[in-house]
């Protein structure tokens, strides 16, 4: 069987709680808890492939496209962090995981992961919050950065992605903006533009600040020292307020979990193990 055919067999469509999601499951050997990944805004599950490839092969890894992004159809009705967390819990049960799994939330997905860890704590064993903040109540990015995050154009136009990569993602994207285009742009990853705006709306007015003291799972806060989207004051605050947490500050920017996966995946593996 070719590698591409093996990949196809790991993709499936699952309908739970009225939501239809495209899902990927990389099998493990059962010796380590499964890891559920929650992705950034506008990003399909393929974006995290370099990170998945760098993780311990014994670990089962579960990914999904949120409604209207990647291969998941657009939602019939909008959703919020609070209403989507039960969908994720139902997805895990449908996939045969009624027990607790490990959860990693990246960027926008980090907000969903925080909500999930509080709302469905029995489903979350350990938590990793990567390049993420506390939602609407946080130290904000510069207005120039925020303005470029309001549309999904960078996911659809590789030239635009290269032009803005250094300014909005920081880290190695400042010297190699073409890598952002490679990571984000693929015709096979695109969902309707409306999916991006549904994600924006889901986080509007939401904040995890009142929830941080309620996150009792061991938590790794993974943050870059040059992340224009998530100023470093935010992960420092999160690590102080989450009771059982540790902060790993790496040299890099917002996309390092993907572009520097070989350096960061072992950090995550060690924490989860």
XYZ file of C-alpha atoms in Angstrom:
273
model
C 0.000 0.000 0.000
C 1.367 3.407 -0.929
C 1.855 6.127 1.681
C -0.913 8.212 0.114
C -3.377 5.289 0.224
C -2.487 4.640 3.866
C -3.184 8.314 4.587
C -6.589 8.090 2.874
C -7.585 5.193 5.086
C -6.929 7.254 8.203
C -9.420 9.929 7.123
C -13.108 9.595 7.855
C -16.244 11.683 8.214
C -18.010 11.516 11.577
C -21.337 13.064 12.521
C -21.891 13.749 16.228
C -24.311 16.054 18.027
C -25.581 17.340 14.695
C -22.100 18.351 13.457
C -20.298 16.605 10.605
C -16.512 16.648 10.926
C -13.631 15.356 8.836
C -11.416 13.380 11.198
C -7.950 11.861 11.038
C -6.685 9.192 13.417
C -3.047 8.125 13.387
C -3.004 4.728 15.101
C -0.751 4.098 18.089
C 0.241 0.890 19.828
C -1.909 1.430 22.932
C 0.990 1.989 25.323
C 0.497 5.780 25.516
C -2.674 7.826 26.024
C -4.162 9.158 22.773
C -3.503 12.802 21.923
C -6.303 15.018 20.613
C -5.172 18.053 18.597
C -7.232 21.237 18.244
C -6.061 23.440 15.391
C -5.684 27.163 14.708
C -8.176 29.412 12.963
C -8.778 28.642 9.304
C -6.337 25.730 9.362
C -7.226 22.242 8.198
C -5.895 19.197 9.976
C -3.117 18.766 7.363
C -1.361 21.893 8.654
C -0.284 20.019 11.777
C 1.159 17.076 9.824
C 4.838 17.987 10.477
C 4.151 18.060 14.217
C 2.276 14.743 14.109
C 5.141 13.159 12.155
C 7.623 14.295 14.816
C 5.663 12.840 17.753
C 6.378 9.438 19.312
C 5.023 6.868 16.843
C 3.526 4.856 19.694
C 1.035 7.649 20.383
C -2.389 7.659 18.726
C -3.125 11.154 17.378
C -6.629 12.444 16.654
C -7.311 15.552 14.540
C -10.432 17.127 13.092
C -11.509 20.025 10.893
C -13.928 22.407 12.592
C -17.197 23.072 10.702
C -16.617 24.961 7.475
C -12.829 24.485 7.442
C -10.818 21.965 5.423
C -13.010 18.975 4.644
C -15.790 19.618 7.177
C -19.001 21.062 5.717
C -20.050 24.503 6.861
C -22.311 24.517 9.928
C -26.045 24.946 9.598
C -26.046 27.104 12.715
C -23.154 28.962 14.404
C -21.301 27.565 17.392
C -19.343 28.901 20.352
C -16.501 27.544 22.445
C -19.065 26.450 25.040
C -21.397 24.702 22.588
C -18.621 23.079 20.536
C -16.773 21.492 23.475
C -19.547 18.862 23.922
C -19.235 18.018 20.219
C -15.562 17.215 20.770
C -16.417 15.043 23.767
C -19.022 13.202 21.682
C -16.452 12.732 18.903
C -14.045 11.068 21.317
C -16.747 8.670 22.496
C -17.704 7.899 18.901
C -14.055 7.076 18.162
C -13.982 4.647 21.074
C -12.380 6.843 23.728
C -14.752 7.247 26.676
C -11.684 7.573 28.915
C -9.485 10.642 29.381
C -7.097 11.566 26.564
C -4.336 14.129 26.353
C -5.288 17.388 24.629
C -3.172 19.926 22.742
C -4.692 23.194 21.576
C -2.789 25.362 19.102
C -3.623 29.070 18.683
C -7.443 29.337 18.311
C -7.618 25.673 19.248
C -5.941 26.526 22.550
C -9.033 28.483 23.529
C -11.241 25.502 22.714
C -8.850 23.231 24.621
C -9.098 25.408 27.746
C -12.881 25.358 27.561
C -12.858 21.596 26.973
C -10.539 20.926 29.922
C -12.933 22.700 32.292
C -16.249 21.676 30.746
C -15.274 18.032 30.159
C -12.512 17.460 32.663
C -13.093 13.701 32.798
C -12.128 13.503 29.135
C -8.846 15.426 29.568
C -5.837 13.844 31.307
C -3.098 16.362 30.473
C -3.265 19.653 28.600
C -0.838 21.445 26.277
C -1.577 25.063 25.323
C 0.598 26.104 22.381
C 0.893 29.659 20.997
C -2.439 30.596 22.533
C -3.990 33.137 24.886
C -7.080 33.799 26.952
C -9.406 35.108 24.263
C -10.994 38.529 24.270
C -9.403 39.487 27.608
C -5.673 39.359 27.014
C -2.703 41.565 26.210
C -3.581 42.259 22.555
C -1.445 42.005 19.480
C -0.565 45.184 17.609
C -3.560 46.519 15.609
C -1.650 45.944 12.340
C -1.362 42.257 13.234
C -4.992 41.972 14.316
C -6.234 43.601 11.123
C -4.499 40.923 9.039
C -6.108 38.173 11.116
C -9.638 39.303 10.263
C -9.744 37.520 6.888
C -8.710 34.049 5.669
C -6.738 35.471 2.735
C -3.383 34.193 3.994
C -4.774 30.635 3.798
C -5.872 31.172 0.176
C -3.208 33.381 -1.386
C 0.410 32.165 -1.033
C 1.773 35.503 -2.228
C -0.144 37.316 0.488
C 1.009 34.764 3.059
C 4.654 35.406 2.118
C 4.138 39.176 2.227
C 2.740 39.259 5.764
C 4.326 36.181 7.353
C 7.189 37.905 9.148
C 4.981 40.639 10.591
C 2.213 38.424 11.938
C 4.004 35.149 12.743
C 7.470 36.308 13.821
C 10.255 33.828 14.541
C 11.874 32.162 11.535
C 9.105 33.540 9.311
C 10.924 36.884 9.409
C 13.847 35.381 7.467
C 11.920 32.694 5.569
C 8.388 33.949 4.864
C 8.008 31.417 2.066
C 7.696 28.709 4.714
C 4.429 30.241 5.896
C 3.013 29.940 2.403
C 4.104 26.306 2.262
C 2.512 25.555 5.627
C -0.783 27.381 5.117
C -1.589 27.239 1.421
C -2.991 24.211 -0.314
C -6.023 24.019 -2.571
C -6.940 20.725 -0.924
C -7.217 22.353 2.509
C -9.715 25.058 1.725
C -13.228 25.183 3.054
C -15.740 27.943 2.373
C -14.652 31.362 3.624
C -17.658 31.354 5.889
C -15.989 28.682 8.047
C -13.242 31.130 9.010
C -15.781 33.731 10.090
C -17.687 31.136 12.107
C -14.467 30.470 14.002
C -13.924 34.181 14.583
C -17.477 34.521 15.876
C -17.077 31.488 18.159
C -14.316 33.277 20.056
C -15.905 36.732 20.065
C -16.503 37.845 23.640
C -15.117 34.565 25.036
C -12.319 34.567 27.603
C -10.700 31.837 29.646
C -9.509 34.208 32.376
C -12.351 33.215 34.749
C -11.643 29.547 33.960
C -7.882 29.294 34.472
C -8.081 28.486 38.189
C -10.533 25.708 37.280
C -8.056 23.899 35.018
C -6.802 21.165 37.337
C -5.065 18.976 34.760
C -1.265 19.131 34.577
C -0.718 21.770 31.896
C 2.198 22.720 29.660
C 2.080 26.298 28.349
C 4.205 26.371 25.198
C 5.006 29.845 23.876
C 7.407 31.682 21.582
C 9.447 34.699 22.585
C 8.717 36.332 19.191
C 5.014 35.697 18.601
C 3.281 38.878 17.364
C -0.167 37.273 17.643
C 0.256 36.134 21.256
C 2.510 38.563 23.170
C 4.581 36.678 25.716
C 2.867 38.366 28.679
C -0.171 36.195 27.979
C 1.378 32.727 28.365
C 3.296 33.961 31.395
C -0.005 34.987 32.999
C -1.653 31.705 32.061
C 1.159 29.691 33.621
C 0.807 31.707 36.827
C -2.967 31.243 37.074
C -3.337 27.585 36.066
C -2.688 25.697 39.337
C -0.611 22.766 38.024
C 1.246 24.242 35.070
C 4.671 24.838 33.657
C 5.841 27.319 31.033
C 8.172 26.351 28.208
C 9.311 29.479 26.400
C 11.057 28.716 23.118
C 12.952 30.990 20.759
C 10.572 31.442 17.860
C 7.234 32.635 16.601
C 3.605 31.647 16.239
C 4.016 28.781 13.745
C 6.984 27.076 15.408
C 4.898 24.072 16.461
C 4.721 23.276 12.734
C 7.866 24.792 11.249
C 10.141 23.723 14.118
C 8.244 20.547 14.957
C 11.378 18.443 15.422
C 12.480 20.702 18.270
C 9.090 21.104 19.974
C 7.497 17.664 19.564
C 9.992 16.057 22.001
C 9.109 18.740 24.575
C 5.449 17.753 24.275
C 6.240 14.021 24.323
C 8.288 14.384 27.513
C 5.519 16.320 29.242
C 2.796 13.886 28.247
C 4.900 10.879 29.230
